[in-house]
Amino acid sequence: MEVGTGKVHRVAGPVVQATGLKSHMYDLVLVGEEGLMSEIIGIAGDKHVIQVYEDTDGVKPGEPVKETGAPLVAQLGPGILTSIYDGIQRPLPQLVEASGNFISRGLFVDGIDHKKKWEFTAVAKKGDKVEPGQTIGTVQEQLLIKHKIMMPPDTRGTIKEIHSGNFNVEDTICVLEDGTELPMIQYWPVRRARPSRIKQAPTIPLRTGQRVIDGFFSLAKGGTAAIPGGFGTGKTVMQQTLSKWSDVDIVVYVGCGERGNEMADLLHEFPELVDPRTDRPLMERSIVYANTSNMPVAAREASIYTGITTAEYYRDMGYDVMMTADSTSRWAEAMRELSSRLEEMPGEEGYPAYLGARLADFYERSGRVTTLEGTEGSISIVGAVSPPGGDFTEPVTQNTLRITKVFWALDSKLTQRRHFPSINWLDSYSLYDLALEPWFVENVSPDWNKNKRRAMEILQENAELEEIVMLVGSDALPEDQQLTLEVARMIINFWLAQSAFHPVDTFCPYKKQFDLLKAILEYRDRAFEALARGVPTDVILGTPSKDALAKVRLVEDYEPELAKVTAQMESEFKTMS
Amino acid sequence: MTKEYKTINEIKGPLLFVEKTEPVGYNELVEIRTEKGEVKRGQVLDTSNEVVVVQVFEGTGGLGKDTSVKFTGDVIRMPLAPDIIGRVLSGSGQPRDGGPPIVPDVEKEIAGAAINPAAREKPRAFIQTGISTIDGTNTLVRGQKLPIFSGAGLPHNDVALQIARQSKALGEAESFAVVFCAMGITNEEAQNFMADFERTGALERAVIFLNLADDPAVERLLTPRLGLTTAEYLAFDLDMHVLVIYTDMTNYCEAMRQMGAAREEVPGRRGYPGYMYTDLAIQYERAGIITGKKGSITQFPILTMPGDDITHPIPDLSGYITEGQLIISRELHRKGIYPPIDIRPSLSRLMNSGIGAGHTREDHRAVSDQLYAYYAEGCDLRGLVAIVGKEALSERDRLVLEFADAFERKFVNQGRDEDRSIFDTLDIGWNLLQALPETMLTRIDDHLIKKYHPRYRKKE
Ligand SMILES: Nc1ncnc2c1ncn2[C@@H]1O[C@H](COP(=O)(O)OP(=O)(O)O)[C@@H](O)[C@H]1O
Ligand SMILES: [Mg+2]
C-alpha cells in the first residue's frame, strides 16, 4: 500500500476522525504535528476513525495524519525479558530517560534494543531446508534462559548462508536461497494469534504453591482461570503471588488499568526475589506491561494483545508461560469507552456487543500446544475481573466465566475476616479437576484426590451445620457435629488460609500441602474414634497438639515439626478418657 | 490565534456550540466575554471543522448569542509560586482571600501527565496519625491515597482534621504542607475546616481551594486538578511532603454526571459516565513518590456514600483505584464511639511495606491480623446472640464476643485530641488479646508471644 497523509477532521478525547486516508482497519497512523501513535478502528464514508494511544490535548482539525501501512506490531527478539513496557510495548525506563518522570507524548521507542549485540549461535546450517517456526540458532538471553531464534511463522526455504557471531537484532544472520534476509527480530501484529500446530489436552497441573488452588481448584498448564472479586478481595496479591511461585519458565504480567504504586511494588520486588526453582532473580524470567489506570485508555486496550503476543513468542520456543492480566475488567472498560466515543450501539451495561467475542479470542490464545517446530509449550492465563459492587452477575464476569475453565471466586466476607486467599471454597471450581487427578496420584500421592474429596465433604457439611448454628447456637449440636465444626475450622484456618506475606508460607510445595492436610484428617479420625470410645468433646477439643498443628505450615523445614506434633497427638489421644 | 468569535449557535446546560472557527485544539482553554464585560472560562471538549463544543466552568448564566468566545491556543494552567502557601483560592483558582493574584514562577498544565510507573518509588515510610484504627490496623504510608468513605451526618470531617493535625513521620523533621480542596460542601463545613486550620496554625502551611455548595457545579471538575497540580509543584519542585485532603468526591462525581448528561453521552452504571473510573484514576493516581525526589503526595479524599451504600459507583470505583479505604460506620457512631472507623471493611493496601521491624515493631502484622480475626468473629457472633441468647454460646465464643466489645471501647474509641503513639496502640492490642487463652493466638508466632505478650513482659 502506498503510504500517504490525511488530515484531522474532528477530535473528541482519545477518538479522532480523519479524512484523506487509505489505511486499512487496525493499521497504525501518526496523528497531528507531534505524530501521536494511533490505530484505525473504524471507517465510515470518507472518514477514518482513529483511536489515539496518547493524550490528544491541543490536537486541531487540519493537522496531518501520517499513514504507516502496517498494523500495531510487537517487536520480538532477544532483550524482551526483564523489560517493563507500557501497553504498546514502549519500554518505560527508556521513556523516563527520554522525557522525565512524567509520561509525555509523541515519543517512539523500540520495544527491544536494536543496537545491543547478542552472541548468536547457529544451529541450522547451509543447505538445510527450514520450515516456519524452526529454530535456526540460539542466543543466551538470560543466564538460564536460552532464546531460540526461529523462522518467522510465514517463512520457509533453504539456507544459503548462516553465521554464528555477535549481532544486533537487525543484522542479517541468515540468508535463504530465494534471497530472503533474516534478522533476529520479528514483527508480529498483536491482534493476530501466532500459529501453533496442535492444541493438547490439559493433563499437567500448574504448580502454584497455594494450597487452596493446588489442593482444591487447580489450574492446568495451558489452562485459563478467572479470578473475580470486589476491590480489596485479593486479586492483585494473588496474581503477584502466582507470578512469583508458579512453575513456569516465563511470566508475562500485564497491569492493565490498575495502580501505579502496585507496579512500583512489583518492579522493586521482582529483581530482588529469587525463583526457588532456579535461584535466579524472578525478573530474569519476567516481562511486565504497566499501563496504569491514568495512562491512555487506547493503550490499555492494546496492552492485553501486546502481552499475549510476547507470551506466544516464548511459547513457540517451547517454554511454559503464564500470563496474568490485572484487570480484564479495565480492558473491557477501555473497549466500552472507545465504543461509546464511536457512538456504537451499546450492549449490556454499555459494553459493546462484541465484548464476549473479544474475551473469547483472548483466552483462546492460551493452551498447551505442539509448536510449529514440534516441541511443546504452553500459555496459562489468569485474568482478574473487577465486578462493580462485587456483583458477579455483571457482563464481564459472566462472559469470562463462559470461557475460562477455572473459577476462583473471591469472597469479601472472607476478606473482612482477613482470611486469605479469600477464595470461597464452596463457589469456586476447576474443570481440569478430573483430568489432573492421575498426575497427582502418580507424582505426589495415591491419596491426594481422596483426601481432597474428604476435606471438601467436611467443608460442605460444615456449611450446612453453620446454618443450623445460626439458629440454635453450637452447643445445641450433637457431639459428632461439634467435632465436624472444629475439624472444618482447622481445614479453613490451618490449611486453606495462607498468607502471601509470610516468608515461609507464601509458597507451599505439594508434599507439604499433602502432609498438612493428612495430619488434619488424622486428627479427625482420632477424634471420632475417641468420641466413639466415650470421651467427651471438650476433652477432645482441648488437645494441645491441635493448636500446635496450626503453626507447622509456618516452618520451612516442617517435617520434624510435623512428626513431633503427630506423635504428640497420638499419645494425647491414647491416654484420653 | 487570539481571534474572537461571536458565532455561538447553541447553548445547552454548561455547553456552548461555536461555529465557523479556525482550527481549535482539543482541551484548549477558552475565554468567554459577555456583552456586559464579564469574563468566564471554558474548555474545548470536542473540536471539528464544523463545530467546537465548549464546556463553561463558571456556569452559562448570562451568556447569549452576543457573547464572544476567544480560543487561547493553550490548555488550562495553574500559576504557581512558593508564596501560594497560606492562600485561599476559589474552586477555579482565583484568590478568595482578598489577596493579590498569584505572580507565577511557573504555570503548570492542570491536566497532569501520568507518572511513569518506572519512575515511582515504592511508598514505605510509616506515618503515625495517632489514631489506633489507622496506625494499628490500617497503616498509612507516605505517598498513599487512602480515602474516607462515610455517610451524611457522620464525623468524617473531624477524622480528616485529626489526621491532618496529628500526622507525622517517626523521628524526622520535615517540611510539609496541606492542600485542601473543598467541592460543593456547605459554607458551615468550610468554616469548620478553616477554623481548625487556624487554631492549629495549619493555615500557614496550607493552600486552600474552596468550591462551595452554591458555586457552579462544573467548576468542581477543575478544583481537584488545580489542587493536585499545586501539590505536585510543592512536592516535586519544592521538596515538600504534601497531604491533600479533598472533600466531597461525591459532589465532584455528580458534576461529572451532570456534564455527561448535558453532552448526551451513553450513561454507564446509575447514570454516571463510562469514563468515570478513568477520570477518578487520573486524580487519585497523582499521589505517590518519585525516585530521586525528596517530596511526596499523600491523598485523603473524603466521599459520602449515597444511602450508605458501598456498592454505589462512586465509592466502588474509588475503592478500585485507591490504596485502601477507611470506613466510617453509622453503627459505631450511634454507639457513641469515636472515631467510628469500622476496621472490617477498611483496608490499607500499603500497610505491609510500612510496618514491622525497622518501621514500627516486629509484632505489628501479627497483632493486627489477630485483632482483626477475633473482632470480625465477635461481630458475627453478635448476630447469633441476638437470636439464641448468650447462654447458647460456647466458652470460647463467649470470650470472642467479649473481646469484640472491649475492642470497640478501648482500641477503636479514643479522644478527638488523643494522639496515641504506635507503641501505645500495639500495647492496647496486646492487653485486649490477653483476655484470650494463649492457644487461641494462632496468628502470632510463638517467639513474638514470648516477647510481647503482657504475661511474659511483666515477668521481666
Ligand atoms: N494471600 C494474601 N495474604 C495476605 N494478605 C492478602 C492476601 N491477599 C490479599 N491480601 C490483603 O488484601 C489487600 C488487598 O488485596 P489486593 O490483591 O490488592 O486486592 P484487589 O486486587 O482484589 O483489590 C492486600 O493489600 C493485602 O493486605
Ligand atoms: Mg487489584
PDB file of N, CA and C in Angstrom, chain B residues 342-417:
ATOM      1  N   ASP B 342     -14.950   1.478  61.148  1.00  0.00           N
ATOM      2  CA  ASP B 342     -15.156   0.030  61.170  1.00  0.00           C
ATOM      3  C   ASP B 342     -13.983  -0.614  60.447  1.00  0.00           C
ATOM      4  N   ILE B 343     -13.175  -1.341  61.205  1.00  0.00           N
ATOM      5  CA  ILE B 343     -11.959  -1.867  60.578  1.00  0.00           C
ATOM      6  C   ILE B 343     -12.247  -3.020  59.625  1.00  0.00           C
ATOM      7  N   ARG B 344     -13.401  -3.656  59.778  1.00  0.00           N
ATOM      8  CA  ARG B 344     -13.625  -4.860  58.970  1.00  0.00           C
ATOM      9  C   ARG B 344     -13.601  -4.572  57.467  1.00  0.00           C
ATOM     10  N   PRO B 345     -14.414  -3.652  56.991  1.00  0.00           N
ATOM     11  CA  PRO B 345     -14.325  -3.358  55.556  1.00  0.00           C
ATOM     12  C   PRO B 345     -13.220  -2.355  55.230  1.00  0.00           C
ATOM     13  N   SER B 346     -12.528  -1.842  56.225  1.00  0.00           N
ATOM     14  CA  SER B 346     -11.446  -0.893  55.951  1.00  0.00           C
ATOM     15  C   SER B 346     -10.199  -1.656  55.540  1.00  0.00           C
ATOM     16  N   LEU B 347      -9.295  -0.953  54.897  1.00  0.00           N
ATOM     17  CA  LEU B 347      -8.103  -1.627  54.386  1.00  0.00           C
ATOM     18  C   LEU B 347      -7.042  -0.586  54.070  1.00  0.00           C
ATOM     19  N   SER B 348      -5.806  -0.908  54.400  1.00  0.00           N
ATOM     20  CA  SER B 348      -4.701  -0.131  53.843  1.00  0.00           C
ATOM     21  C   SER B 348      -3.841  -1.096  53.047  1.00  0.00           C
ATOM     22  N   ARG B 349      -3.812  -0.886  51.753  1.00  0.00           N
ATOM     23  CA  ARG B 349      -3.086  -1.819  50.902  1.00  0.00           C
ATOM     24  C   ARG B 349      -1.586  -1.667  51.014  1.00  0.00           C
ATOM     25  N   LEU B 350      -1.138  -0.519  51.512  1.00  0.00           N
ATOM     26  CA  LEU B 350       0.310  -0.317  51.553  1.00  0.00           C
ATOM     27  C   LEU B 350       0.873  -0.571  52.949  1.00  0.00           C
ATOM     28  N   MET B 351      -0.021  -1.020  53.829  1.00  0.00           N
ATOM     29  CA  MET B 351       0.361  -1.250  55.217  1.00  0.00           C
ATOM     30  C   MET B 351       1.630  -2.089  55.333  1.00  0.00           C
ATOM     31  N   ASN B 352       1.668  -3.175  54.552  1.00  0.00           N
ATOM     32  CA  ASN B 352       2.768  -4.109  54.706  1.00  0.00           C
ATOM     33  C   ASN B 352       4.145  -3.510  54.550  1.00  0.00           C
ATOM     34  N   SER B 353       4.247  -2.570  53.613  1.00  0.00           N
ATOM     35  CA  SER B 353       5.586  -2.034  53.363  1.00  0.00           C
ATOM     36  C   SER B 353       5.978  -1.011  54.421  1.00  0.00           C
ATOM     37  N   GLY B 354       4.999  -0.571  55.241  1.00  0.00           N
ATOM     38  CA  GLY B 354       5.332   0.466  56.215  1.00  0.00           C
ATOM     39  C   GLY B 354       5.418  -0.015  57.653  1.00  0.00           C
ATOM     40  N   ILE B 355       5.210  -1.327  57.866  1.00  0.00           N
ATOM     41  CA  ILE B 355       5.194  -1.796  59.249  1.00  0.00           C
ATOM     42  C   ILE B 355       6.257  -2.864  59.475  1.00  0.00           C
ATOM     43  N   GLY B 356       6.380  -3.244  60.723  1.00  0.00           N
ATOM     44  CA  GLY B 356       7.316  -4.310  61.076  1.00  0.00           C
ATOM     45  C   GLY B 356       8.625  -3.739  61.587  1.00  0.00           C
ATOM     46  N   ALA B 357       9.561  -4.648  61.820  1.00  0.00           N
ATOM     47  CA  ALA B 357      10.862  -4.233  62.339  1.00  0.00           C
ATOM     48  C   ALA B 357      11.457  -3.177  61.416  1.00  0.00           C
ATOM     49  N   GLY B 358      12.042  -2.149  62.003  1.00  0.00           N
ATOM     50  CA  GLY B 358      12.645  -1.106  61.177  1.00  0.00           C
ATOM     51  C   GLY B 358      11.676   0.002  60.813  1.00  0.00           C
ATOM     52  N   HIS B 359      10.372  -0.291  60.867  1.00  0.00           N
ATOM     53  CA  HIS B 359       9.375   0.747  60.584  1.00  0.00           C
ATOM     54  C   HIS B 359       8.581   1.064  61.849  1.00  0.00           C
ATOM     55  N   THR B 360       7.856   0.018  62.335  1.00  0.00           N
ATOM     56  CA  THR B 360       7.100   0.207  63.567  1.00  0.00           C
ATOM     57  C   THR B 360       7.625  -0.784  64.602  1.00  0.00           C
ATOM     58  N   ARG B 361       7.064  -1.998  64.613  1.00  0.00           N
ATOM     59  CA  ARG B 361       7.579  -3.007  65.529  1.00  0.00           C
ATOM     60  C   ARG B 361       7.324  -4.373  64.902  1.00  0.00           C
ATOM     61  N   GLU B 362       8.162  -5.335  65.220  1.00  0.00           N
ATOM     62  CA  GLU B 362       8.125  -6.624  64.525  1.00  0.00           C
ATOM     63  C   GLU B 362       6.809  -7.382  64.705  1.00  0.00           C
ATOM     64  N   ASP B 363       6.084  -7.098  65.808  1.00  0.00           N
ATOM     65  CA  ASP B 363       4.852  -7.845  66.067  1.00  0.00           C
ATOM     66  C   ASP B 363       3.618  -7.196  65.423  1.00  0.00           C
ATOM     67  N   HIS B 364       3.820  -6.109  64.709  1.00  0.00           N
ATOM     68  CA  HIS B 364       2.703  -5.307  64.203  1.00  0.00           C
ATOM     69  C   HIS B 364       1.738  -6.117  63.327  1.00  0.00           C
ATOM     70  N   ARG B 365       2.278  -6.771  62.320  1.00  0.00           N
ATOM     71  CA  ARG B 365       1.437  -7.529  61.390  1.00  0.00           C
ATOM     72  C   ARG B 365       0.633  -8.594  62.137  1.00  0.00           C
ATOM     73  N   ALA B 366       1.322  -9.370  62.954  1.00  0.00           N
ATOM     74  CA  ALA B 366       0.663 -10.483  63.631  1.00  0.00           C
ATOM     75  C   ALA B 366      -0.427  -9.977  64.582  1.00  0.00           C
ATOM     76  N   VAL B 367      -0.116  -8.935  65.330  1.00  0.00           N
ATOM     77  CA  VAL B 367      -1.104  -8.390  66.271  1.00  0.00           C
ATOM     78  C   VAL B 367      -2.319  -7.896  65.499  1.00  0.00           C
ATOM     79  N   SER B 368      -2.065  -7.169  64.437  1.00  0.00           N
ATOM     80  CA  SER B 368      -3.152  -6.633  63.639  1.00  0.00           C
ATOM     81  C   SER B 368      -4.032  -7.764  63.090  1.00  0.00           C
ATOM     82  N   ASP B 369      -3.413  -8.777  62.534  1.00  0.00           N
ATOM     83  CA  ASP B 369      -4.182  -9.901  61.981  1.00  0.00           C
ATOM     84  C   ASP B 369      -5.032 -10.575  63.050  1.00  0.00           C
ATOM     85  N   GLN B 370      -4.428 -10.752  64.225  1.00  0.00           N
ATOM     86  CA  GLN B 370      -5.146 -11.433  65.290  1.00  0.00           C
ATOM     87  C   GLN B 370      -6.326 -10.586  65.785  1.00  0.00           C
ATOM     88  N   LEU B 371      -6.115  -9.289  65.915  1.00  0.00           N
ATOM     89  CA  LEU B 371      -7.203  -8.402  66.343  1.00  0.00           C
ATOM     90  C   LEU B 371      -8.357  -8.456  65.335  1.00  0.00           C
ATOM     91  N   TYR B 372      -7.986  -8.370  64.069  1.00  0.00           N
ATOM     92  CA  TYR B 372      -8.980  -8.429  63.009  1.00  0.00           C
ATOM     93  C   TYR B 372      -9.816  -9.699  63.102  1.00  0.00           C
ATOM     94  N   ALA B 373      -9.105 -10.816  63.227  1.00  0.00           N
ATOM     95  CA  ALA B 373      -9.777 -12.109  63.169  1.00  0.00           C
ATOM     96  C   ALA B 373     -10.831 -12.205  64.273  1.00  0.00           C
ATOM     97  N   TYR B 374     -10.437 -11.859  65.505  1.00  0.00           N
ATOM     98  CA  TYR B 374     -11.404 -12.038  66.593  1.00  0.00           C
ATOM     99  C   TYR B 374     -12.444 -10.932  66.637  1.00  0.00           C
ATOM    100  N   TYR B 375     -12.086  -9.736  66.197  1.00  0.00           N
ATOM    101  CA  TYR B 375     -13.116  -8.696  66.152  1.00  0.00           C
ATOM    102  C   TYR B 375     -14.187  -9.084  65.137  1.00  0.00           C
ATOM    103  N   ALA B 376     -13.752  -9.551  63.978  1.00  0.00           N
ATOM    104  CA  ALA B 376     -14.728  -9.946  62.949  1.00  0.00           C
ATOM    105  C   ALA B 376     -15.584 -11.103  63.443  1.00  0.00           C
ATOM    106  N   GLU B 377     -14.940 -12.067  64.074  1.00  0.00           N
ATOM    107  CA  GLU B 377     -15.694 -13.217  64.569  1.00  0.00           C
ATOM    108  C   GLU B 377     -16.677 -12.769  65.648  1.00  0.00           C
ATOM    109  N   GLY B 378     -16.210 -11.901  66.530  1.00  0.00           N
ATOM    110  CA  GLY B 378     -17.080 -11.390  67.590  1.00  0.00           C
ATOM    111  C   GLY B 378     -18.295 -10.668  67.025  1.00  0.00           C
ATOM    112  N   CYS B 379     -18.081  -9.870  65.984  1.00  0.00           N
ATOM    113  CA  CYS B 379     -19.207  -9.160  65.374  1.00  0.00           C
ATOM    114  C   CYS B 379     -20.206 -10.150  64.783  1.00  0.00           C
ATOM    115  N   ASP B 380     -19.689 -11.214  64.158  1.00  0.00           N
ATOM    116  CA  ASP B 380     -20.596 -12.244  63.630  1.00  0.00           C
ATOM    117  C   ASP B 380     -21.404 -12.873  64.761  1.00  0.00           C
ATOM    118  N   LEU B 381     -20.734 -13.110  65.880  1.00  0.00           N
ATOM    119  CA  LEU B 381     -21.416 -13.765  67.000  1.00  0.00           C
ATOM    120  C   LEU B 381     -22.548 -12.906  67.552  1.00  0.00           C
ATOM    121  N   ARG B 382     -22.407 -11.589  67.439  1.00  0.00           N
ATOM    122  CA  ARG B 382     -23.477 -10.714  67.934  1.00  0.00           C
ATOM    123  C   ARG B 382     -24.794 -11.047  67.257  1.00  0.00           C
ATOM    124  N   GLY B 383     -24.698 -11.345  65.967  1.00  0.00           N
ATOM    125  CA  GLY B 383     -25.903 -11.707  65.231  1.00  0.00           C
ATOM    126  C   GLY B 383     -26.525 -12.958  65.831  1.00  0.00           C
ATOM    127  N   LEU B 384     -25.665 -13.899  66.164  1.00  0.00           N
ATOM    128  CA  LEU B 384     -26.138 -15.168  66.722  1.00  0.00           C
ATOM    129  C   LEU B 384     -26.763 -14.950  68.093  1.00  0.00           C
ATOM    130  N   VAL B 385     -26.091 -14.154  68.902  1.00  0.00           N
ATOM    131  CA  VAL B 385     -26.585 -13.898  70.251  1.00  0.00           C
ATOM    132  C   VAL B 385     -27.976 -13.265  70.199  1.00  0.00           C
ATOM    133  N   ALA B 386     -28.174 -12.415  69.230  1.00  0.00           N
ATOM    134  CA  ALA B 386     -29.478 -11.763  69.107  1.00  0.00           C
ATOM    135  C   ALA B 386     -30.579 -12.802  68.928  1.00  0.00           C
ATOM    136  N   ILE B 387     -30.222 -13.950  68.358  1.00  0.00           N
ATOM    137  CA  ILE B 387     -31.240 -14.975  68.123  1.00  0.00           C
ATOM    138  C   ILE B 387     -31.319 -15.993  69.259  1.00  0.00           C
ATOM    139  N   VAL B 388     -30.162 -16.513  69.653  1.00  0.00           N
ATOM    140  CA  VAL B 388     -30.201 -17.629  70.598  1.00  0.00           C
ATOM    141  C   VAL B 388     -29.839 -17.241  72.032  1.00  0.00           C
ATOM    142  N   GLY B 389     -29.400 -16.018  72.214  1.00  0.00           N
ATOM    143  CA  GLY B 389     -29.027 -15.615  73.572  1.00  0.00           C
ATOM    144  C   GLY B 389     -27.601 -16.014  73.893  1.00  0.00           C
ATOM    145  N   LYS B 390     -27.005 -15.332  74.846  1.00  0.00           N
ATOM    146  CA  LYS B 390     -25.615 -15.561  75.203  1.00  0.00           C
ATOM    147  C   LYS B 390     -25.376 -16.962  75.754  1.00  0.00           C
ATOM    148  N   GLU B 391     -26.417 -17.513  76.365  1.00  0.00           N
ATOM    149  CA  GLU B 391     -26.271 -18.800  77.051  1.00  0.00           C
ATOM    150  C   GLU B 391     -25.902 -19.914  76.077  1.00  0.00           C
ATOM    151  N   ALA B 392     -26.368 -19.789  74.844  1.00  0.00           N
ATOM    152  CA  ALA B 392     -26.130 -20.865  73.885  1.00  0.00           C
ATOM    153  C   ALA B 392     -24.704 -20.860  73.344  1.00  0.00           C
ATOM    154  N   LEU B 393     -23.931 -19.860  73.736  1.00  0.00           N
ATOM    155  CA  LEU B 393     -22.565 -19.786  73.211  1.00  0.00           C
ATOM    156  C   LEU B 393     -21.641 -20.716  73.978  1.00  0.00           C
ATOM    157  N   SER B 394     -20.635 -21.219  73.254  1.00  0.00           N
ATOM    158  CA  SER B 394     -19.606 -21.992  73.940  1.00  0.00           C
ATOM    159  C   SER B 394     -18.705 -21.021  74.700  1.00  0.00           C
ATOM    160  N   GLU B 395     -17.891 -21.553  75.559  1.00  0.00           N
ATOM    161  CA  GLU B 395     -16.991 -20.723  76.357  1.00  0.00           C
ATOM    162  C   GLU B 395     -16.093 -19.874  75.440  1.00  0.00           C
ATOM    163  N   ARG B 396     -15.560 -20.537  74.442  1.00  0.00           N
ATOM    164  CA  ARG B 396     -14.672 -19.847  73.501  1.00  0.00           C
ATOM    165  C   ARG B 396     -15.409 -18.689  72.841  1.00  0.00           C
ATOM    166  N   ASP B 397     -16.618 -18.974  72.368  1.00  0.00           N
ATOM    167  CA  ASP B 397     -17.375 -17.939  71.667  1.00  0.00           C
ATOM    168  C   ASP B 397     -17.694 -16.771  72.597  1.00  0.00           C
ATOM    169  N   ARG B 398     -17.959 -17.090  73.847  1.00  0.00           N
ATOM    170  CA  ARG B 398     -18.240 -16.008  74.800  1.00  0.00           C
ATOM    171  C   ARG B 398     -17.026 -15.086  74.938  1.00  0.00           C
ATOM    172  N   LEU B 399     -15.859 -15.696  74.995  1.00  0.00           N
ATOM    173  CA  LEU B 399     -14.631 -14.893  75.098  1.00  0.00           C
ATOM    174  C   LEU B 399     -14.465 -13.979  73.883  1.00  0.00           C
ATOM    175  N   VAL B 400     -14.739 -14.569  72.733  1.00  0.00           N
ATOM    176  CA  VAL B 400     -14.575 -13.792  71.498  1.00  0.00           C
ATOM    177  C   VAL B 400     -15.562 -12.623  71.467  1.00  0.00           C
ATOM    178  N   LEU B 401     -16.770 -12.887  71.907  1.00  0.00           N
ATOM    179  CA  LEU B 401     -17.790 -11.841  71.935  1.00  0.00           C
ATOM    180  C   LEU B 401     -17.357 -10.697  72.857  1.00  0.00           C
ATOM    181  N   GLU B 402     -16.874 -11.064  74.012  1.00  0.00           N
ATOM    182  CA  GLU B 402     -16.432 -10.034  74.950  1.00  0.00           C
ATOM    183  C   GLU B 402     -15.227  -9.268  74.410  1.00  0.00           C
ATOM    184  N   PHE B 403     -14.391  -9.996  73.715  1.00  0.00           N
ATOM    185  CA  PHE B 403     -13.233  -9.345  73.109  1.00  0.00           C
ATOM    186  C   PHE B 403     -13.692  -8.245  72.152  1.00  0.00           C
ATOM    187  N   ALA B 404     -14.682  -8.558  71.328  1.00  0.00           N
ATOM    188  CA  ALA B 404     -15.139  -7.592  70.321  1.00  0.00           C
ATOM    189  C   ALA B 404     -15.668  -6.324  70.993  1.00  0.00           C
ATOM    190  N   ASP B 405     -16.412  -6.502  72.077  1.00  0.00           N
ATOM    191  CA  ASP B 405     -16.944  -5.331  72.775  1.00  0.00           C
ATOM    192  C   ASP B 405     -15.810  -4.483  73.354  1.00  0.00           C
ATOM    193  N   ALA B 406     -14.876  -5.160  73.996  1.00  0.00           N
ATOM    194  CA  ALA B 406     -13.752  -4.437  74.590  1.00  0.00           C
ATOM    195  C   ALA B 406     -12.919  -3.747  73.516  1.00  0.00           C
ATOM    196  N   PHE B 407     -12.786  -4.400  72.400  1.00  0.00           N
ATOM    197  CA  PHE B 407     -12.014  -3.835  71.295  1.00  0.00           C
ATOM    198  C   PHE B 407     -12.596  -2.480  70.870  1.00  0.00           C
ATOM    199  N   GLU B 408     -13.907  -2.437  70.762  1.00  0.00           N
ATOM    200  CA  GLU B 408     -14.538  -1.176  70.353  1.00  0.00           C
ATOM    201  C   GLU B 408     -14.339  -0.095  71.406  1.00  0.00           C
ATOM    202  N   ARG B 409     -14.453  -0.487  72.669  1.00  0.00           N
ATOM    203  CA  ARG B 409     -14.362   0.527  73.724  1.00  0.00           C
ATOM    204  C   ARG B 409     -12.939   1.029  73.934  1.00  0.00           C
ATOM    205  N   LYS B 410     -11.965   0.124  73.797  1.00  0.00           N
ATOM    206  CA  LYS B 410     -10.613   0.518  74.192  1.00  0.00           C
ATOM    207  C   LYS B 410      -9.684   0.814  73.018  1.00  0.00           C
ATOM    208  N   PHE B 411      -9.875   0.053  71.948  1.00  0.00           N
ATOM    209  CA  PHE B 411      -8.938   0.227  70.823  1.00  0.00           C
ATOM    210  C   PHE B 411      -9.492   1.259  69.842  1.00  0.00           C
ATOM    211  N   VAL B 412     -10.748   1.039  69.435  1.00  0.00           N
ATOM    212  CA  VAL B 412     -11.339   1.944  68.440  1.00  0.00           C
ATOM    213  C   VAL B 412     -11.586   3.314  69.050  1.00  0.00           C
ATOM    214  N   ASN B 413     -12.200   3.322  70.192  1.00  0.00           N
ATOM    215  CA  ASN B 413     -12.604   4.584  70.806  1.00  0.00           C
ATOM    216  C   ASN B 413     -11.401   5.358  71.330  1.00  0.00           C
ATOM    217  N   GLN B 414     -11.348   6.621  71.016  1.00  0.00           N
ATOM    218  CA  GLN B 414     -10.307   7.469  71.600  1.00  0.00           C
ATOM    219  C   GLN B 414     -10.725   8.923  71.505  1.00  0.00           C
ATOM    220  N   GLY B 415      -9.984   9.788  72.171  1.00  0.00           N
ATOM    221  CA  GLY B 415     -10.361  11.197  72.214  1.00  0.00           C
ATOM    222  C   GLY B 415     -10.061  11.924  70.910  1.00  0.00           C
ATOM    223  N   ARG B 416     -10.759  13.024  70.695  1.00  0.00           N
ATOM    224  CA  ARG B 416     -10.565  13.787  69.471  1.00  0.00           C
ATOM    225  C   ARG B 416      -9.202  14.451  69.408  1.00  0.00           C
ATOM    226  N   ASP B 417      -8.597  14.608  70.567  1.00  0.00           N
ATOM    227  CA  ASP B 417      -7.252  15.163  70.569  1.00  0.00           C
ATOM    228  C   ASP B 417      -6.249  14.160  71.110  1.00  0.00           C
TER     229      ASP B 417
END
